[in-house]
CSV table of C-alpha atoms and ligand atoms in Angstrom, one decimal:
chain,number,residue,atom,x,y,z
A,1,MET,CA,-117.5,18.9,2.2
A,2,TYR,CA,-117.3,16.8,-1.0
A,3,THR,CA,-116.0,13.2,-0.7
A,4,PRO,CA,-115.2,11.5,-4.0
A,5,PRO,CA,-116.3,7.9,-4.6
A,6,ARG,CA,-113.8,5.4,-3.3
A,7,VAL,CA,-112.4,2.7,-5.5
A,8,LEU,CA,-110.1,-0.2,-4.6
A,9,THR,CA,-107.7,-1.9,-6.8
A,10,VAL,CA,-106.3,-5.4,-5.9
A,11,ALA,CA,-103.4,-5.8,-8.2
A,12,GLY,CA,-99.6,-6.0,-8.7
A,13,SER,CA,-97.1,-3.2,-8.9
A,14,ASP,CA,-95.5,-2.2,-12.2
A,15,SER,CA,-92.3,-0.3,-11.4
A,16,GLY,CA,-92.4,1.4,-14.8
A,17,GLY,CA,-95.7,3.0,-13.9
A,18,GLY,CA,-97.6,1.9,-17.1
A,19,ALA,CA,-99.8,-0.9,-15.9
A,20,GLY,CA,-100.8,-2.6,-12.6
A,21,ILE,CA,-101.5,-0.6,-9.5
A,22,GLN,CA,-99.9,2.5,-10.9
A,23,ALA,CA,-102.1,2.6,-14.0
A,24,ASP,CA,-105.1,1.9,-11.8
A,25,LEU,CA,-104.6,4.7,-9.4
A,26,LYS,CA,-103.9,7.2,-12.1
A,27,THR,CA,-107.0,6.2,-14.0
A,28,MET,CA,-109.1,6.4,-10.8
A,29,LEU,CA,-107.8,10.0,-10.1
A,30,ALA,CA,-108.4,11.0,-13.8
A,31,LEU,CA,-112.0,9.8,-13.4
A,32,GLY,CA,-112.7,11.8,-10.3
A,33,THR,CA,-112.5,9.0,-7.6
A,34,HIS,CA,-110.3,8.3,-4.6
A,35,GLY,CA,-108.2,5.3,-5.5
A,36,MET,CA,-106.9,2.8,-2.9
A,37,SER,CA,-104.8,-0.3,-3.3
A,38,VAL,CA,-104.3,-3.8,-2.0
A,39,LEU,CA,-100.9,-4.9,-3.4
A,40,THR,CA,-100.6,-8.6,-4.4
A,41,ALA,CA,-97.2,-8.7,-6.0
A,42,VAL,CA,-94.3,-6.6,-6.9
A,43,THR,CA,-92.8,-6.7,-10.4
A,44,ALA,CA,-89.5,-5.2,-11.7
A,45,GLN,CA,-90.9,-4.1,-15.0
A,46,ASN,CA,-90.2,-1.5,-17.7
A,47,SER,CA,-90.9,-0.8,-21.4
A,48,LEU,CA,-88.9,-3.9,-22.4
A,49,GLY,CA,-90.7,-6.5,-20.2
A,50,VAL,CA,-90.9,-8.0,-16.7
A,51,GLN,CA,-87.5,-8.6,-15.2
A,52,GLY,CA,-88.7,-10.1,-11.9
A,53,ALA,CA,-91.8,-10.8,-9.9
A,54,TRP,CA,-92.4,-11.4,-6.2
A,55,ASP,CA,-95.7,-12.3,-4.5
A,56,LEU,CA,-96.8,-10.9,-1.2
A,57,PRO,CA,-98.0,-13.3,1.5
A,58,ALA,CA,-101.7,-14.0,1.6
A,59,GLU,CA,-101.8,-12.6,5.1
A,60,ALA,CA,-100.5,-9.2,3.8
A,61,VAL,CA,-103.2,-9.1,1.1
A,62,ARG,CA,-105.9,-9.9,3.7
A,63,ALA,CA,-104.5,-7.2,6.1
A,64,GLN,CA,-104.5,-4.5,3.4
A,65,PHE,CA,-108.0,-5.4,2.4
A,66,ARG,CA,-109.3,-5.3,6.0
A,67,SER,CA,-107.6,-1.9,6.6
A,68,VAL,CA,-109.4,-0.3,3.6
A,69,VAL,CA,-112.7,-2.0,3.7
A,70,ASP,CA,-113.4,-1.9,7.5
A,71,ASP,CA,-112.6,1.8,7.9
A,72,ILE,CA,-112.9,3.6,4.6
A,73,GLY,CA,-115.3,1.5,2.6
A,74,VAL,CA,-115.5,0.9,-1.1
A,75,GLN,CA,-117.9,1.8,-3.8
A,76,ALA,CA,-116.3,-0.4,-6.5
A,77,VAL,CA,-113.4,-2.9,-6.6
A,78,LYS,CA,-111.1,-3.8,-9.5
A,79,THR,CA,-108.8,-6.8,-9.6
A,80,GLY,CA,-105.7,-7.3,-11.7
A,81,MET,CA,-102.6,-9.5,-11.4
A,82,LEU,CA,-103.2,-12.1,-8.7
A,83,SER,CA,-100.3,-14.4,-9.6
A,84,SER,CA,-100.8,-17.6,-7.7
A,85,PRO,CA,-103.6,-20.0,-6.9
A,86,GLU,CA,-103.3,-19.1,-3.2
A,87,LEU,CA,-103.7,-15.3,-3.9
A,88,VAL,CA,-106.6,-15.9,-6.3
A,89,GLU,CA,-108.3,-17.9,-3.6
A,90,THR,CA,-107.6,-15.4,-0.9
A,91,VAL,CA,-108.9,-12.5,-3.0
A,92,ALA,CA,-112.0,-14.4,-4.1
A,93,ALA,CA,-112.9,-15.1,-0.5
A,94,LEU,CA,-112.5,-11.4,0.4
A,95,LEU,CA,-114.6,-10.3,-2.5
A,96,ALA,CA,-117.4,-12.6,-1.5
A,97,GLU,CA,-118.2,-10.2,1.4
A,98,VAL,CA,-118.2,-7.0,-0.8
A,99,THR,CA,-121.6,-5.7,-1.9
A,100,ALA,CA,-120.1,-3.0,-4.2
A,101,PRO,CA,-119.6,-3.8,-7.9
A,102,VAL,CA,-116.5,-5.8,-8.7
A,103,VAL,CA,-114.5,-5.6,-12.0
A,104,VAL,CA,-112.3,-8.7,-12.6
A,105,ASP,CA,-109.5,-8.2,-15.1
A,106,PRO,CA,-108.3,-11.8,-15.3
A,107,VAL,CA,-104.7,-10.8,-16.1
A,108,GLY,CA,-102.7,-13.7,-17.5
A,109,VAL,CA,-99.8,-12.6,-19.6
A,110,SER,CA,-98.2,-9.2,-20.1
A,111,LYS,CA,-97.9,-7.5,-23.5
A,112,HIS,CA,-94.3,-8.8,-23.7
A,113,GLY,CA,-95.4,-12.4,-23.0
A,114,ASP,CA,-94.4,-12.6,-19.4
A,115,ALA,CA,-96.7,-14.8,-17.2
A,116,LEU,CA,-98.4,-12.8,-14.5
A,117,LEU,CA,-100.6,-15.8,-13.4
A,118,ALA,CA,-99.5,-19.3,-12.7
A,119,ALA,CA,-101.1,-21.9,-15.0
A,120,THR,CA,-102.1,-23.8,-11.9
A,121,ALA,CA,-104.3,-20.8,-10.9
A,122,LEU,CA,-106.6,-20.9,-13.9
A,123,ASP,CA,-109.0,-23.3,-12.3
A,124,VAL,CA,-109.4,-21.1,-9.2
A,125,VAL,CA,-110.0,-18.1,-11.5
A,126,ARG,CA,-112.8,-20.0,-13.2
A,127,THR,CA,-114.5,-21.4,-10.2
A,128,LYS,CA,-113.9,-18.9,-7.4
A,129,LEU,CA,-112.9,-15.5,-8.8
A,130,LEU,CA,-115.2,-15.1,-11.9
A,131,PRO,CA,-118.4,-15.8,-10.0
A,132,THR,CA,-117.7,-12.7,-7.8
A,133,ALA,CA,-117.5,-10.4,-10.8
A,134,THR,CA,-120.0,-7.8,-11.8
A,135,VAL,CA,-118.0,-7.4,-15.0
A,136,ALA,CA,-115.2,-9.7,-16.2
A,137,THR,CA,-112.8,-8.1,-18.8
A,138,PRO,CA,-110.7,-10.8,-20.5
A,139,ASN,CA,-108.6,-10.1,-23.5
A,140,LEU,CA,-108.5,-12.6,-26.3
A,141,ASP,CA,-105.5,-14.6,-24.9
A,142,GLU,CA,-107.3,-14.8,-21.5
A,143,VAL,CA,-110.5,-15.9,-23.2
A,144,ALA,CA,-108.5,-18.7,-24.9
A,145,GLN,CA,-106.8,-19.7,-21.6
A,146,LEU,CA,-110.0,-19.7,-19.6
A,147,THR,CA,-112.5,-21.1,-22.0
A,148,GLY,CA,-110.6,-22.7,-24.9
A,149,VAL,CA,-112.5,-20.5,-27.4
A,150,GLN,CA,-110.2,-19.0,-30.0
A,151,VAL,CA,-111.4,-15.6,-31.4
A,152,HIS,CA,-110.1,-14.8,-34.9
A,153,GLU,CA,-112.8,-12.3,-35.9
A,154,GLU,CA,-115.6,-10.2,-34.4
A,155,ALA,CA,-118.2,-13.0,-35.1
A,156,ASP,CA,-116.3,-15.3,-32.6
A,157,MET,CA,-116.7,-12.9,-29.8
A,158,ARG,CA,-120.3,-13.9,-29.0
A,159,ARG,CA,-119.2,-17.5,-28.4
A,160,ALA,CA,-116.4,-16.3,-26.3
A,161,ALA,CA,-118.7,-14.1,-24.1
A,162,ALA,CA,-121.2,-17.0,-23.7
A,163,ALA,CA,-118.3,-19.2,-22.5
A,164,VAL,CA,-117.1,-16.6,-20.0
A,165,LEU,CA,-120.6,-16.0,-18.7
A,166,GLU,CA,-120.8,-19.8,-17.9
A,167,PHE,CA,-118.3,-19.1,-15.0
A,168,GLY,CA,-120.8,-16.8,-13.3
A,169,PRO,CA,-119.9,-13.1,-13.9
A,170,ARG,CA,-123.0,-10.9,-14.3
A,171,TRP,CA,-121.5,-9.3,-17.5
A,172,ALA,CA,-118.6,-10.2,-19.8
A,173,LEU,CA,-116.6,-7.6,-21.7
A,174,ILE,CA,-114.6,-9.4,-24.4
A,175,LYS,CA,-111.8,-7.0,-25.5
A,176,GLY,CA,-110.9,-7.2,-29.2
A,177,GLY,CA,-107.7,-5.1,-28.8
A,178,HIS,CA,-105.6,-8.0,-30.2
A,179,LEU,CA,-107.6,-8.2,-33.5
A,180,SER,CA,-106.9,-6.0,-36.5
A,181,GLY,CA,-109.1,-3.2,-37.8
A,182,ASP,CA,-111.3,-1.1,-35.5
A,183,ALA,CA,-110.8,-1.7,-31.8
A,184,VAL,CA,-114.1,-3.6,-31.1
A,185,ASP,CA,-115.2,-5.0,-27.7
A,186,LEU,CA,-118.4,-6.9,-26.9
A,187,LEU,CA,-120.3,-6.3,-23.6
A,188,THR,CA,-123.1,-8.7,-22.8
A,189,ASP,CA,-125.0,-10.2,-19.8
A,190,GLY,CA,-126.4,-12.9,-22.0
A,191,GLU,CA,-129.5,-10.9,-22.9
A,192,GLN,CA,-128.4,-7.3,-23.7
A,193,GLU,CA,-125.6,-7.0,-26.2
A,194,HIS,CA,-123.5,-3.8,-26.6
A,195,TRP,CA,-120.8,-3.5,-29.3
A,196,LEU,CA,-118.2,-0.8,-28.5
A,197,ARG,CA,-116.2,0.3,-31.5
A,198,ALA,CA,-113.4,2.8,-31.7
A,199,PRO,CA,-110.8,3.7,-34.3
A,200,ARG,CA,-107.6,1.7,-33.9
A,201,HIS,CA,-104.8,4.1,-33.1
A,202,ASP,CA,-101.6,2.9,-34.7
A,203,ASN,CA,-99.5,3.7,-31.6
A,204,ARG,CA,-97.0,1.2,-30.3
A,205,HIS,CA,-97.1,2.8,-26.9
A,206,THR,CA,-100.1,0.8,-25.5
A,207,HIS,CA,-98.7,-0.7,-22.3
A,208,GLY,CA,-101.4,-0.8,-19.7
A,209,THR,CA,-104.5,-0.7,-21.9
A,210,GLY,CA,-106.3,-3.5,-20.1
A,211,CYS,CA,-105.6,-2.2,-16.5
A,212,THR,CA,-106.7,1.2,-17.6
A,213,LEU,CA,-110.0,0.1,-19.1
A,214,ALA,CA,-110.9,-2.1,-16.1
A,215,SER,CA,-110.1,0.7,-13.6
A,216,ALA,CA,-112.0,3.2,-15.6
A,217,ILE,CA,-115.1,0.9,-15.5
A,218,ALA,CA,-114.7,0.5,-11.7
A,219,ALA,CA,-114.4,4.3,-11.3
A,220,ARG,CA,-117.6,5.0,-13.3
A,221,LEU,CA,-119.5,2.3,-11.5
A,222,ALA,CA,-118.5,4.0,-8.2
A,223,HIS,CA,-120.0,7.2,-9.6
A,224,GLY,CA,-123.3,5.3,-10.0
A,225,ASP,CA,-123.3,4.5,-13.7
A,226,THR,CA,-125.0,1.3,-14.9
A,227,VAL,CA,-122.6,-1.3,-16.4
A,228,PRO,CA,-123.3,-0.3,-20.0
A,229,GLU,CA,-122.8,3.4,-19.2
A,230,ALA,CA,-119.6,2.7,-17.2
A,231,VAL,CA,-118.1,0.6,-20.0
A,232,ALA,CA,-119.0,3.1,-22.7
A,233,ALA,CA,-117.4,5.9,-20.6
A,234,ALA,CA,-114.3,3.8,-19.9
A,235,LYS,CA,-113.9,2.9,-23.6
A,236,GLU,CA,-113.9,6.6,-24.5
A,237,TYR,CA,-111.3,7.2,-21.8
A,238,VAL,CA,-108.9,4.4,-22.8
A,239,THR,CA,-109.2,5.2,-26.5
A,240,GLY,CA,-108.0,8.8,-25.7
A,241,ALA,CA,-105.3,7.5,-23.5
A,242,ILE,CA,-104.0,5.1,-26.3
A,243,GLU,CA,-104.1,7.9,-28.9
A,244,ALA,CA,-101.9,10.0,-26.5
A,245,GLY,CA,-99.6,7.1,-25.6
A,246,PHE,CA,-96.0,8.2,-25.4
A,247,ARG,CA,-92.4,6.8,-25.7
A,248,LEU,CA,-90.7,5.9,-22.5
A,249,GLY,CA,-87.6,3.7,-22.4
A,250,GLU,CA,-86.5,1.7,-25.4
A,251,GLY,CA,-89.6,-0.5,-25.7
A,252,ILE,CA,-93.4,-0.2,-25.5
A,253,GLY,CA,-94.4,3.1,-23.7
A,254,PRO,CA,-97.5,3.6,-21.6
A,255,VAL,CA,-100.9,5.0,-22.5
A,256,ASP,CA,-101.3,8.6,-21.2
A,257,HIS,CA,-103.6,8.5,-18.2
A,258,GLY,CA,-103.5,12.3,-17.9
A,259,TRP,CA,-104.6,13.0,-21.6
A,260,ARG,CA,-107.7,14.9,-20.5
A,261,LEU,CA,-105.5,17.3,-18.5
A,262,ARG,CA,-103.4,18.3,-21.5
B,301,LIG,N1,-104.4,0.2,-30.9
B,301,LIG,C1,-105.5,0.4,-30.3
B,301,LIG,N2,-106.3,1.4,-30.7
B,301,LIG,C2,-107.5,1.7,-30.0
B,301,LIG,N3,-108.0,0.9,-29.0
B,301,LIG,C3,-107.2,-0.2,-28.7
B,301,LIG,C4,-106.0,-0.5,-29.3
B,301,LIG,N4,-105.4,-1.6,-28.6
B,301,LIG,C5,-106.3,-1.9,-27.7
B,301,LIG,N5,-107.4,-1.1,-27.7
B,301,LIG,C6,-108.6,-1.2,-26.8
B,301,LIG,O1,-108.0,-1.1,-25.5
B,301,LIG,C7,-108.8,-1.8,-24.6
B,301,LIG,C8,-108.0,-2.9,-23.9
B,301,LIG,O2,-107.9,-4.0,-24.8
B,301,LIG,P1,-106.6,-5.0,-24.9
B,301,LIG,O3,-105.4,-4.2,-25.3
B,301,LIG,O4,-107.0,-6.1,-25.8
B,301,LIG,O5,-106.4,-5.4,-23.4
B,301,LIG,P2,-105.1,-6.1,-22.6
B,301,LIG,O6,-104.3,-4.9,-22.2
B,301,LIG,O7,-105.8,-6.7,-21.4
B,301,LIG,O8,-104.5,-7.0,-23.6
B,301,LIG,C9,-110.0,-2.4,-25.4
B,301,LIG,O9,-111.0,-1.5,-25.3
B,301,LIG,C10,-109.4,-2.4,-26.8
B,301,LIG,O10,-110.4,-2.4,-27.8
B,302,LIG,C1,-98.3,-5.6,-12.5
B,302,LIG,C2,-98.9,-5.8,-13.8
B,302,LIG,N1,-100.3,-6.0,-13.8
B,302,LIG,C3,-100.9,-6.2,-15.0
B,302,LIG,C4,-100.2,-6.1,-16.2
B,302,LIG,C5,-100.9,-6.3,-17.5
B,302,LIG,O1,-101.4,-5.1,-17.8
B,302,LIG,P1,-102.2,-4.8,-19.2
B,302,LIG,O2,-103.1,-3.6,-18.9
B,302,LIG,O3,-102.9,-6.0,-19.7
B,302,LIG,O4,-101.1,-4.3,-20.1
B,302,LIG,P2,-100.0,-5.0,-21.0
B,302,LIG,O5,-99.1,-5.7,-20.2
B,302,LIG,O6,-100.9,-5.8,-21.9
B,302,LIG,O7,-99.4,-3.8,-21.6
B,302,LIG,C6,-98.8,-5.8,-16.1
B,302,LIG,N2,-98.1,-5.7,-17.2
B,302,LIG,N3,-98.2,-5.7,-14.9
């Protein structure tokens, strides 16, 4: 009997289904893995923004993690919205015992500008969470928040990656989604350098791009890809999902996680 690779997301819930846990689980299914979740926070969220957010107690995060890891096991882990210093610290301590690859998406602010991480948590992200990462996937705002490096053009991305690698992840993937022109990301471990370039799709329905990319990387790592292979496959998947993004509600709709099914 075939058992798919198991992938765990540790992230917040997006009630609108475009980002967070919902995006992660859809991506994991689309890429042929069994997705599992440790919920850190609940958001009331839709295409217009985040209307409310509530953290779960650290004890609930630890209990979910134990239930999954002790019985089922994981072949890759992805982290997303961790909200508070206490939750970042809790998750970092749990990840320290995992031998499977870990993808850390250091989620800071939503597309609508709503804070998903307390400013007081930045230091714990730098010192405790990022060192657990096989791959860290900051967007340009998160790079600026975490390292102070401002990226205005592709050439700045090398400096950004070097600054992120200082915090200890094995690989840094600097996402250039917020620049103009082609959608270019830089993956590096400080020695190898891989530039990932895709056409920019002029589609305003891009809610959940970062969650989708990070979950796709985790899914491919669980299948046994190397990091550069996993990131290349994930980039292809997210690019297709952005191209197929659709209108939902009155604001920014989601990327289409099921685009390969249509
Ligand atoms: N309009 C777009 N067209 C094509 N790719 C995009 C577009 N916007 C973002 N991307 C890609 O989506 C991925 C997620 O990047 P980004 O949107 O910057 O992350 P986040 O959601 O964390 O802000 C990256 O691979 C980026 O290059
Ligand atoms: C619950 C939750 N987690 C993460 C995000 C941010 O997701 P991201 O993929 O970066 O997408 P955008 O917010 O940039 O569209 C979120 N919004 N909610």
